[in-house]
Amino acid sequence: MDKKEKVGLTLPRMLFKGSFVYSPVLTQSIGICTIVAICFTLKISLIVSITLTFILLINEIMASLILKKLSRWMRIICYMLLSTLLLIPIMLILDKNYSQLNASMGIYLPLLAVNSLIVIRCEKYAVKNNLKLSVFDALSAGLGYGVTAIIVGGIREIAAFGTLLGKTVTELPGYSGMALPFGGLIVLGFTAAFHKWFVKKYFSDQPTNTFPLRTAFETPLIREEGLNITTGTLSILSDPAVTNEEALSEKTEKDASEKAPVKTEENAEKDGDNQ
Amino acid sequence: MSWFFDLLTAAVYSLLIQNIIFNSGLALSETVRTARRPKFFLMYGVSVLYFSLTTSLICSLINLIPAVKSLSMIWHMAIFAVILAIVTFATSVFAIVVLKANKKFMNSLGMCAINSLVLAIPIINSRSALSVASSVGSAIGAALAFVLALLFVNSAMRKIASNKDIPKSFRGLPAVFVYMALLALAFNCLSGQESFI
């Protein structure tokens, strides 16, 4: 993001773009563990979203104000400890007032302390920006996470139990599998597809392929990067032939398509025209 | 030899019967994001194994202290998180001072330590009251499950990226999620859980 773009960002625009268009869960696969594992009711989704947004906000504030001066590996430890410190009172309150709900969240609420959303947002944004922008970013990322969690949680609650916030909404038999990680992934997959379609249709100027799979064709680590045993050091052994990642991914994609020719849409259209 | 069978049983259980990634939904985002970068597989696999094994071992030894054992899950989580932080700090210092690790390696090491799997294993072990040998087995099984998941998801990504028949909206991440859902269903059936009743 260049300076001009950064200056032009207002809170509503940043909230909307950061939370919806660039939803961290649906476009970058960040923090899906909690959504898939425990967001099977609307109530739990709300609790998880609020808790995570609060922890993220405090972490980004601290990262923007103090932690900038530390090296990255030390900052990661600080995020972990700070999140744990923030989670303890939240869990004690939940345990005292909503013990049943707390029990149904099991080990997953404590795991918010190591949620990837916190580390990634703090490292990619908060340490590089001022306090105001970091707060905006925390709110937008938290909102994006929350909206996805609520949508997934709502759909799963209806599908699994036929209820919404505990009230019966359908008499159809529930499919208990929807409350399992399998159900969470299916709902998340369809939500991500709908999100992609919606962004492409109504925000055509925004890039939709934010999670390109081209790099999946890269060669394994052993050849390019690893332990330099001869010198007794850990170093990245870069191969000059593969330093240009874009060139590599384009090449591998080309190779893959040459090896396994597939019927593209353009070809299909041409075929249709010919017929 | 009973400790060895405990270790082996726990490892097989975490890897296949109750696959920690697909059955419990742990470390899913790390799996998806790492599966896209095969050149980091070895480093991530070894690091996750190291962190889960070390943390699990230390936590299960500390859990033998009656005063710690009697605490609630909230305090267990807090203690285990602090132990993980200490292990990460010690490993990082060792990597910098002794192994002269570069910045890129240090960044990746930190991301491996923050993997939710690493903190989840000691908590699960503590809740299940597993022995030290079983805790170690469970940590090994979890790390192997992570590597297995990386290989499965990477293979899926390769197929999805080169398959043009997938509807445009489902291309990329949505298709990966659906594929992982089917894998989760398969592992669910393997564990004998009832999915649709």
Short mmCIF file of C-alpha atoms in Angstrom, two decimals:
data_model
loop_
_atom_site.label_atom_id
_atom_site.label_comp_id
_atom_site.label_asym_id
_atom_site.label_seq_id
_atom_site.Cartn_x
_atom_site.Cartn_y
_atom_site.Cartn_z
CA MET A 1 0.00 0.00 0.00
CA ASP A 2 1.59 3.31 -1.02
CA LYS A 3 1.44 6.55 0.98
CA LYS A 4 -1.34 8.13 -1.09
CA GLU A 5 -3.58 5.12 -0.58
CA LYS A 6 -2.81 5.03 3.14
CA VAL A 7 -3.72 8.70 3.61
CA GLY A 8 -6.99 8.26 1.70
CA LEU A 9 -8.19 5.50 4.00
CA THR A 10 -10.95 6.55 6.33
CA LEU A 11 -12.19 4.42 9.21
CA PRO A 12 -15.38 3.22 7.46
CA ARG A 13 -13.50 2.44 4.21
CA MET A 14 -10.75 0.64 6.06
CA LEU A 15 -13.23 -1.29 8.18
CA PHE A 16 -15.21 -2.34 5.14
CA LYS A 17 -12.26 -3.23 2.95
CA GLY A 18 -10.28 -4.90 5.71
CA SER A 19 -13.18 -6.84 7.11
CA PHE A 20 -15.20 -7.75 4.04
CA VAL A 21 -13.29 -7.42 0.78
CA TYR A 22 -10.03 -8.72 2.26
CA SER A 23 -11.61 -10.94 4.91
CA PRO A 24 -8.64 -12.58 6.67
CA VAL A 25 -10.44 -15.91 6.98
CA LEU A 26 -12.01 -16.18 3.54
CA THR A 27 -9.19 -14.78 1.43
CA GLN A 28 -6.04 -15.73 3.32
CA SER A 29 -7.05 -18.72 5.45
CA ILE A 30 -5.99 -17.08 8.71
CA GLY A 31 -7.42 -18.26 12.03
CA ILE A 32 -9.72 -20.95 10.63
CA CYS A 33 -8.94 -23.47 13.39
CA THR A 34 -11.31 -21.91 15.93
CA ILE A 35 -14.05 -21.27 13.37
CA VAL A 36 -14.00 -24.83 12.09
CA ALA A 37 -13.65 -26.49 15.49
CA ILE A 38 -15.99 -24.60 17.83
CA CYS A 39 -18.06 -22.02 15.94
CA PHE A 40 -21.05 -24.35 15.56
CA THR A 41 -23.51 -22.10 17.38
CA LEU A 42 -24.18 -18.40 17.03
CA LYS A 43 -23.56 -17.73 20.74
CA ILE A 44 -20.11 -19.36 20.72
CA SER A 45 -19.24 -17.54 17.48
CA LEU A 46 -20.11 -14.21 19.12
CA ILE A 47 -18.01 -14.95 22.22
CA VAL A 48 -15.03 -16.12 20.16
CA SER A 49 -15.24 -13.09 17.84
CA ILE A 50 -15.43 -10.55 20.66
CA THR A 51 -12.61 -12.24 22.59
CA LEU A 52 -10.33 -12.44 19.58
CA THR A 53 -11.01 -8.85 18.51
CA PHE A 54 -10.18 -7.64 22.03
CA ILE A 55 -6.93 -9.62 22.19
CA LEU A 56 -5.97 -8.53 18.67
CA LEU A 57 -6.65 -4.89 19.50
CA ILE A 58 -4.46 -4.91 22.61
CA ASN A 59 -1.70 -6.82 20.79
CA GLU A 60 -1.69 -4.41 17.85
CA ILE A 61 -1.62 -1.42 20.21
CA MET A 62 1.33 -2.90 22.09
CA ALA A 63 3.07 -3.89 18.85
CA SER A 64 2.64 -0.41 17.43
CA LEU A 65 3.77 1.38 20.60
CA ILE A 66 6.42 -0.75 22.26
CA LEU A 67 7.25 -4.03 20.52
CA LYS A 68 8.50 -2.37 17.31
CA LYS A 69 11.94 -2.05 18.87
CA LEU A 70 12.36 -5.79 19.44
CA SER A 71 13.41 -8.34 16.83
CA ARG A 72 10.67 -10.39 15.21
CA TRP A 73 11.30 -13.69 17.01
CA MET A 74 11.11 -11.91 20.36
CA ARG A 75 7.91 -10.12 19.36
CA ILE A 76 6.23 -13.45 18.57
CA ILE A 77 6.96 -14.67 22.11
CA CYS A 78 5.59 -11.39 23.48
CA TYR A 79 2.31 -11.79 21.51
CA MET A 80 1.93 -15.30 22.94
CA LEU A 81 2.48 -14.19 26.53
CA LEU A 82 0.35 -11.06 26.21
CA SER A 83 -2.53 -13.00 24.69
CA THR A 84 -2.32 -15.60 27.48
CA LEU A 85 -2.36 -12.84 30.06
CA LEU A 86 -5.46 -11.30 28.46
CA LEU A 87 -7.22 -14.64 28.11
CA ILE A 88 -6.95 -15.66 31.77
CA PRO A 89 -9.49 -13.12 33.14
CA ILE A 90 -11.81 -13.71 30.17
CA MET A 91 -11.80 -17.46 30.78
CA LEU A 92 -12.26 -17.03 34.52
CA ILE A 93 -15.31 -14.82 33.91
CA LEU A 94 -16.74 -17.26 31.38
CA ASP A 95 -16.07 -20.19 33.68
CA LYS A 96 -17.86 -18.48 36.55
CA ASN A 97 -20.89 -17.20 34.64
CA TYR A 98 -21.26 -19.49 31.62
CA SER A 99 -19.60 -22.70 32.75
CA GLN A 100 -21.57 -24.90 30.33
CA LEU A 101 -20.70 -22.68 27.37
CA ASN A 102 -17.08 -22.55 28.48
CA ALA A 103 -17.00 -26.34 28.72
CA SER A 104 -18.38 -26.71 25.18
CA MET A 105 -15.53 -24.55 23.88
CA GLY A 106 -13.08 -26.95 25.52
CA ILE A 107 -9.42 -26.35 24.73
CA TYR A 108 -10.13 -24.06 21.79
CA LEU A 109 -10.70 -20.83 23.72
CA PRO A 110 -7.25 -21.04 25.38
CA LEU A 111 -5.80 -21.65 21.93
CA LEU A 112 -6.77 -18.12 20.91
CA ALA A 113 -3.48 -17.18 22.61
CA VAL A 114 -1.64 -18.67 19.63
CA ASN A 115 -4.13 -17.68 16.95
CA SER A 116 -2.34 -16.95 13.69
CA LEU A 117 -4.52 -13.86 13.05
CA ILE A 118 -2.86 -12.06 15.99
CA VAL A 119 0.73 -12.72 14.91
CA ILE A 120 0.12 -12.09 11.21
CA ARG A 121 -1.79 -8.80 11.67
CA CYS A 122 0.68 -7.51 14.23
CA GLU A 123 3.70 -8.42 12.10
CA LYS A 124 2.30 -7.35 8.74
CA TYR A 125 0.66 -4.16 9.90
CA ALA A 126 1.02 -2.96 13.48
CA VAL A 127 4.82 -2.94 13.68
CA LYS A 128 5.01 -0.97 10.42
CA ASN A 129 2.33 1.62 11.17
CA ASN A 130 1.29 4.17 13.76
CA LEU A 131 -1.15 3.60 16.60
CA LYS A 132 -4.23 5.00 14.81
CA LEU A 133 -3.82 2.83 11.73
CA SER A 134 -3.03 -0.21 13.87
CA VAL A 135 -6.24 0.26 15.85
CA PHE A 136 -8.21 0.57 12.58
CA ASP A 137 -6.54 -2.57 11.30
CA ALA A 138 -7.28 -4.53 14.47
CA LEU A 139 -10.93 -3.50 14.33
CA SER A 140 -11.28 -4.34 10.63
CA ALA A 141 -9.53 -7.71 10.95
CA GLY A 142 -11.54 -8.54 14.08
CA LEU A 143 -14.76 -7.53 12.35
CA GLY A 144 -13.87 -9.62 9.30
CA TYR A 145 -13.14 -12.61 11.49
CA GLY A 146 -16.32 -12.03 13.49
CA VAL A 147 -18.60 -11.72 10.47
CA THR A 148 -17.27 -14.98 9.03
CA ALA A 149 -17.50 -16.75 12.39
CA ILE A 150 -21.09 -15.56 12.87
CA ILE A 151 -22.18 -16.59 9.35
CA VAL A 152 -20.55 -20.02 9.66
CA GLY A 153 -21.80 -20.47 13.24
CA GLY A 154 -25.36 -19.49 12.33
CA ILE A 155 -25.54 -21.81 9.33
CA ARG A 156 -24.05 -24.70 11.30
CA GLU A 157 -26.40 -24.20 14.25
CA ILE A 158 -29.44 -24.32 11.97
CA ALA A 159 -28.13 -27.31 10.01
CA ALA A 160 -26.95 -29.29 13.03
CA PHE A 161 -29.59 -28.56 15.65
CA GLY A 162 -32.40 -26.72 13.81
CA THR A 163 -32.03 -23.77 16.20
CA LEU A 164 -30.66 -20.24 16.15
CA LEU A 165 -29.52 -18.71 19.43
CA GLY A 166 -31.22 -21.64 21.12
CA LYS A 167 -34.64 -21.00 19.52
CA THR A 168 -36.12 -23.59 17.17
CA VAL A 169 -36.27 -22.31 13.59
CA THR A 170 -36.90 -25.52 11.68
CA GLU A 171 -38.52 -28.86 12.42
CA LEU A 172 -36.29 -30.64 9.90
CA PRO A 173 -33.99 -33.26 11.42
CA GLY A 174 -30.57 -31.90 12.31
CA TYR A 175 -27.36 -33.28 10.82
CA SER A 176 -24.98 -33.63 13.74
CA GLY A 177 -22.03 -33.85 11.33
CA MET A 178 -22.36 -30.12 10.72
CA ALA A 179 -21.16 -29.48 14.28
CA LEU A 180 -17.94 -31.40 13.53
CA PRO A 181 -14.86 -29.89 11.80
CA PHE A 182 -16.05 -31.54 8.58
CA GLY A 183 -19.24 -29.44 8.64
CA GLY A 184 -17.27 -26.32 9.48
CA LEU A 185 -14.96 -26.78 6.50
CA ILE A 186 -17.86 -27.42 4.11
CA VAL A 187 -19.70 -24.28 5.24
CA LEU A 188 -16.45 -22.29 5.16
CA GLY A 189 -15.74 -23.51 1.62
CA PHE A 190 -19.15 -22.43 0.35
CA THR A 191 -18.96 -19.12 2.23
CA ALA A 192 -15.53 -18.44 0.68
CA ALA A 193 -16.90 -19.25 -2.79
CA PHE A 194 -19.88 -16.92 -2.29
CA HIS A 195 -17.55 -14.20 -1.01
CA LYS A 196 -15.30 -14.60 -4.05
CA TRP A 197 -18.25 -14.38 -6.42
CA PHE A 198 -19.67 -11.33 -4.61
CA VAL A 199 -16.36 -9.43 -4.55
CA LYS A 200 -15.74 -10.21 -8.20
CA LYS A 201 -19.21 -9.01 -9.19
CA TYR A 202 -19.52 -5.86 -7.09
CA PHE A 203 -15.87 -4.89 -6.49
CA SER A 204 -14.37 -5.81 -9.83
CA ASP A 205 -11.41 -3.45 -9.28
CA GLN A 206 -10.21 -5.55 -6.31
CA PRO A 207 -7.95 -8.57 -6.87
CA THR A 208 -9.92 -11.77 -6.17
CA ASN A 209 -7.07 -14.26 -6.33
CA THR A 210 -5.51 -13.36 -2.98
CA PHE A 211 -4.47 -16.96 -2.26
CA PRO A 212 -2.76 -18.19 -5.44
CA LEU A 213 -2.01 -21.90 -5.51
CA ARG A 214 0.78 -21.66 -8.08
CA THR A 215 3.48 -21.96 -5.43
CA ALA A 216 2.17 -25.44 -4.56
CA PHE A 217 4.15 -26.68 -7.58
CA GLU A 218 7.49 -25.58 -6.11
CA THR A 219 10.14 -28.21 -5.57
CA PRO A 220 10.63 -29.46 -2.02
CA LEU A 221 12.91 -27.78 0.48
CA ILE A 222 15.67 -30.37 0.41
CA ARG A 223 17.01 -29.15 -2.92
CA GLU A 224 16.85 -25.41 -2.35
CA GLU A 225 16.97 -24.65 1.30
CA GLY A 226 18.17 -26.43 4.38
CA LEU A 227 20.84 -27.20 6.87
CA ASN A 228 24.35 -26.45 5.78
CA ILE A 229 25.95 -29.27 7.74
CA THR A 230 29.45 -28.81 6.33
CA THR A 231 29.89 -25.34 7.85
CA GLY A 232 27.87 -26.14 10.96
CA THR A 233 25.45 -23.27 10.33
CA LEU A 234 21.80 -22.95 9.52
CA SER A 235 21.49 -21.06 6.29
CA ILE A 236 19.19 -20.63 3.38
CA LEU A 237 20.88 -22.14 0.36
CA SER A 238 19.25 -20.34 -2.49
CA ASP A 239 19.37 -21.76 -5.96
CA PRO A 240 19.93 -18.92 -8.48
CA ALA A 241 17.68 -20.70 -10.93
CA VAL A 242 14.70 -20.43 -8.62
CA THR A 243 15.21 -17.07 -6.94
CA ASN A 244 12.55 -15.44 -9.06
CA GLU A 245 9.47 -16.93 -7.48
CA GLU A 246 7.08 -15.52 -10.05
CA ALA A 247 9.10 -16.95 -12.90
CA LEU A 248 9.19 -20.31 -11.17
CA SER A 249 5.49 -20.43 -10.46
CA GLU A 250 4.65 -19.38 -14.01
CA LYS A 251 7.01 -22.04 -15.35
CA THR A 252 5.58 -24.77 -13.15
CA GLU A 253 2.05 -23.77 -14.01
CA LYS A 254 2.95 -23.89 -17.71
CA ASP A 255 4.61 -27.28 -17.28
CA ALA A 256 1.61 -28.64 -15.42
CA SER A 257 -0.79 -27.46 -18.09
CA GLU A 258 1.42 -28.93 -20.81
CA LYS A 259 1.64 -32.25 -19.03
CA ALA A 260 -2.07 -32.48 -18.38
CA PRO A 261 -3.97 -30.55 -21.04
CA VAL A 262 -7.34 -29.53 -19.69
CA LYS A 263 -10.40 -28.14 -21.37
CA THR A 264 -10.36 -24.44 -20.54
CA GLU A 265 -13.41 -22.22 -20.73
CA GLU A 266 -11.95 -20.41 -23.75
CA ASN A 267 -11.45 -23.72 -25.53
CA ALA A 268 -14.91 -24.81 -24.59
CA GLU A 269 -16.33 -21.61 -26.02
CA LYS A 270 -14.30 -22.11 -29.21
CA ASP A 271 -15.54 -25.69 -29.43
CA GLY A 272 -19.07 -24.46 -29.01
CA ASP A 273 -18.56 -21.89 -31.80
CA ASN A 274 -17.13 -24.55 -34.08
CA GLN A 275 -20.06 -26.82 -33.48
CA MET B 1 8.52 -52.32 27.36
CA SER B 2 5.08 -51.10 28.39
CA TRP B 3 6.21 -47.45 28.06
CA PHE B 4 7.13 -48.12 24.43
CA PHE B 5 3.68 -49.54 23.67
CA ASP B 6 2.08 -46.58 25.44
CA LEU B 7 4.12 -44.23 23.26
CA LEU B 8 3.34 -46.14 20.07
CA THR B 9 -0.38 -46.42 20.82
CA ALA B 10 -0.66 -42.71 21.58
CA ALA B 11 1.24 -41.82 18.38
CA VAL B 12 -0.95 -44.03 16.18
CA TYR B 13 -4.06 -42.71 17.91
CA SER B 14 -3.11 -39.05 17.27
CA LEU B 15 -2.07 -39.79 13.71
CA LEU B 16 -4.84 -42.02 12.44
CA ILE B 17 -7.66 -42.85 14.83
CA GLN B 18 -8.26 -39.35 16.16
CA ASN B 19 -6.32 -37.35 13.59
CA ILE B 20 -5.47 -34.15 15.39
CA ILE B 21 -5.72 -31.98 12.26
CA PHE B 22 -8.81 -33.24 10.48
CA ASN B 23 -10.80 -34.70 13.38
CA SER B 24 -10.08 -31.96 15.88
CA GLY B 25 -9.58 -29.06 13.48
CA LEU B 26 -6.28 -27.99 15.05
CA ALA B 27 -3.63 -26.07 13.08
CA LEU B 28 -5.82 -25.94 9.99
CA SER B 29 -4.80 -22.45 8.91
CA GLU B 30 -1.10 -23.29 9.34
CA THR B 31 -1.67 -26.43 7.27
CA VAL B 32 -3.36 -24.54 4.43
CA ARG B 33 -0.81 -21.75 4.36
CA THR B 34 2.24 -24.02 4.63
CA ALA B 35 0.92 -26.58 2.14
CA ARG B 36 1.20 -23.84 -0.49
CA ARG B 37 4.97 -23.62 0.08
CA PRO B 38 6.53 -27.11 -0.31
CA LYS B 39 10.02 -25.75 0.14
CA PHE B 40 9.25 -25.15 3.82
CA PHE B 41 7.82 -28.64 4.49
CA LEU B 42 10.97 -30.14 5.97
CA MET B 43 11.69 -27.17 8.18
CA TYR B 44 8.09 -26.86 9.38
CA GLY B 45 7.73 -30.60 9.98
CA VAL B 46 10.94 -30.82 12.00
CA SER B 47 10.22 -27.61 13.94
CA VAL B 48 6.66 -28.61 14.84
CA LEU B 49 7.92 -32.05 15.92
CA TYR B 50 10.63 -30.44 18.05
CA PHE B 51 8.34 -27.87 19.69
CA SER B 52 5.45 -30.26 20.33
CA LEU B 53 7.77 -32.96 21.68
CA THR B 54 9.77 -30.65 23.96
CA THR B 55 6.77 -28.73 25.26
CA SER B 56 4.76 -31.90 25.75
CA LEU B 57 7.55 -33.63 27.64
CA ILE B 58 8.23 -30.67 29.94
CA CYS B 59 4.53 -30.06 30.55
CA SER B 60 3.80 -33.71 31.37
CA LEU B 61 6.74 -33.78 33.81
CA ILE B 62 5.54 -30.57 35.47
CA ASN B 63 2.04 -32.02 35.58
CA LEU B 64 3.36 -34.79 37.85
CA ILE B 65 3.64 -32.22 40.65
CA PRO B 66 0.43 -32.63 42.72
CA ALA B 67 0.01 -28.87 43.20
CA VAL B 68 0.06 -28.32 39.42
CA LYS B 69 -2.10 -31.35 38.66
CA SER B 70 -4.90 -30.10 40.88
CA LEU B 71 -5.19 -26.77 39.03
CA SER B 72 -8.01 -26.02 36.58
CA MET B 73 -7.58 -26.04 32.80
CA ILE B 74 -7.27 -22.24 32.71
CA TRP B 75 -4.15 -22.29 34.88
CA HIS B 76 -2.79 -25.32 33.04
CA MET B 77 -3.10 -23.37 29.82
CA ALA B 78 -1.32 -20.39 31.34
CA ILE B 79 1.55 -22.55 32.65
CA PHE B 80 1.88 -24.44 29.36
CA ALA B 81 1.89 -21.20 27.36
CA VAL B 82 4.69 -19.84 29.55
CA ILE B 83 6.63 -23.11 29.10
CA LEU B 84 6.16 -22.85 25.32
CA ALA B 85 7.41 -19.26 25.43
CA ILE B 86 10.49 -20.30 27.41
CA VAL B 87 11.20 -23.21 25.03
CA THR B 88 10.83 -20.86 22.04
CA PHE B 89 13.13 -18.30 23.63
CA ALA B 90 15.78 -20.87 24.53
CA THR B 91 15.64 -22.45 21.06
CA SER B 92 15.89 -19.06 19.36
CA VAL B 93 18.88 -18.02 21.45
CA PHE B 94 20.56 -21.37 20.72
CA ALA B 95 19.86 -21.00 16.99
CA ILE B 96 21.29 -17.48 16.91
CA VAL B 97 24.34 -18.00 19.11
CA VAL B 98 25.41 -21.57 18.32
CA LEU B 99 23.99 -22.30 14.87
CA LYS B 100 24.31 -18.72 13.56
CA ALA B 101 20.84 -18.98 12.06
CA ASN B 102 19.84 -16.26 9.64
CA LYS B 103 16.88 -13.88 9.93
CA LYS B 104 14.67 -15.83 7.56
CA PHE B 105 15.12 -19.04 9.53
CA MET B 106 14.41 -17.24 12.82
CA ASN B 107 11.17 -15.80 11.44
CA SER B 108 10.00 -19.24 10.32
CA LEU B 109 10.97 -20.77 13.66
CA GLY B 110 8.79 -18.27 15.51
CA MET B 111 5.83 -19.08 13.27
CA CYS B 112 6.29 -22.81 14.00
CA ALA B 113 6.24 -22.17 17.74
CA ILE B 114 2.97 -20.25 17.47
CA ASN B 115 1.30 -23.22 15.74
CA SER B 116 -1.86 -24.02 17.73
CA LEU B 117 -0.97 -27.72 17.61
CA VAL B 118 2.08 -27.15 19.80
CA LEU B 119 0.08 -25.63 22.66
CA ALA B 120 -2.94 -27.91 22.18
CA ILE B 121 -1.05 -31.18 22.68
CA PRO B 122 0.06 -30.54 26.31
CA ILE B 123 -3.46 -29.32 27.19
CA ILE B 124 -5.04 -32.45 25.65
CA ASN B 125 -2.51 -34.68 27.41
CA SER B 126 -3.19 -33.00 30.72
CA ARG B 127 -6.99 -33.27 30.31
CA SER B 128 -6.71 -36.92 29.31
CA ALA B 129 -4.32 -37.61 32.23
CA LEU B 130 -1.84 -39.32 29.91
CA SER B 131 1.41 -40.77 31.19
CA VAL B 132 4.76 -39.23 30.20
CA ALA B 133 5.34 -41.92 27.54
CA SER B 134 1.85 -41.46 26.10
CA SER B 135 2.32 -37.67 26.08
CA VAL B 136 5.52 -38.05 24.06
CA GLY B 137 3.77 -40.47 21.71
CA SER B 138 0.86 -38.10 21.30
CA ALA B 139 3.26 -35.23 20.44
CA ILE B 140 5.07 -37.36 17.83
CA GLY B 141 1.75 -38.51 16.37
CA ALA B 142 0.48 -34.93 16.18
CA ALA B 143 3.59 -33.72 14.37
CA LEU B 144 3.32 -36.63 11.92
CA ALA B 145 -0.36 -35.83 11.42
CA PHE B 146 0.66 -32.26 10.56
CA VAL B 147 3.17 -33.46 7.96
CA LEU B 148 0.61 -35.92 6.56
CA ALA B 149 -1.95 -33.10 6.31
CA LEU B 150 0.63 -30.90 4.52
CA LEU B 151 1.23 -33.62 1.93
CA PHE B 152 -2.49 -34.25 1.41
CA VAL B 153 -3.37 -30.57 1.07
CA ASN B 154 -0.38 -29.82 -1.19
CA SER B 155 -1.40 -32.66 -3.47
CA ALA B 156 -4.95 -31.27 -3.53
CA MET B 157 -3.70 -27.77 -4.31
CA ARG B 158 -1.71 -29.04 -7.29
CA LYS B 159 -4.77 -30.79 -8.67
CA ILE B 160 -7.09 -27.85 -7.98
CA ALA B 161 -4.67 -25.35 -9.58
CA SER B 162 -4.51 -27.32 -12.80
CA ASN B 163 -8.20 -28.24 -12.96
CA LYS B 164 -10.09 -25.72 -15.07
CA ASP B 165 -13.41 -27.55 -14.67
CA ILE B 166 -13.86 -26.19 -11.16
CA PRO B 167 -16.39 -23.31 -11.14
CA LYS B 168 -14.67 -19.91 -11.07
CA SER B 169 -15.95 -18.98 -7.60
CA PHE B 170 -14.65 -22.22 -6.11
CA ARG B 171 -11.17 -21.99 -7.61
CA GLY B 172 -8.37 -21.54 -5.09
CA LEU B 173 -9.10 -21.42 -1.39
CA PRO B 174 -12.83 -22.42 -1.46
CA ALA B 175 -11.99 -25.65 -3.31
CA VAL B 176 -9.19 -26.37 -0.83
CA PHE B 177 -11.65 -25.98 2.06
CA VAL B 178 -14.14 -28.35 0.44
CA TYR B 179 -11.37 -30.88 -0.24
CA MET B 180 -10.25 -30.67 3.39
CA ALA B 181 -13.85 -31.16 4.49
CA LEU B 182 -13.97 -34.45 2.58
CA LEU B 183 -10.67 -35.50 4.14
CA ALA B 184 -12.06 -34.61 7.57
CA LEU B 185 -15.13 -36.72 6.84
CA ALA B 186 -12.90 -39.64 5.83
CA PHE B 187 -10.86 -39.41 9.04
CA ASN B 188 -14.08 -39.01 10.98
CA CYS B 189 -15.37 -42.28 9.57
CA LEU B 190 -12.02 -43.92 10.39
CA SER B 191 -12.41 -42.88 14.02
CA GLY B 192 -15.87 -44.48 14.11
CA GLN B 193 -17.69 -41.27 14.99
CA GLU B 194 -21.27 -40.96 13.76
CA SER B 195 -21.40 -38.03 11.38
CA PHE B 196 -24.97 -37.83 10.16
CA ILE B 197 -27.20 -39.41 12.79
#
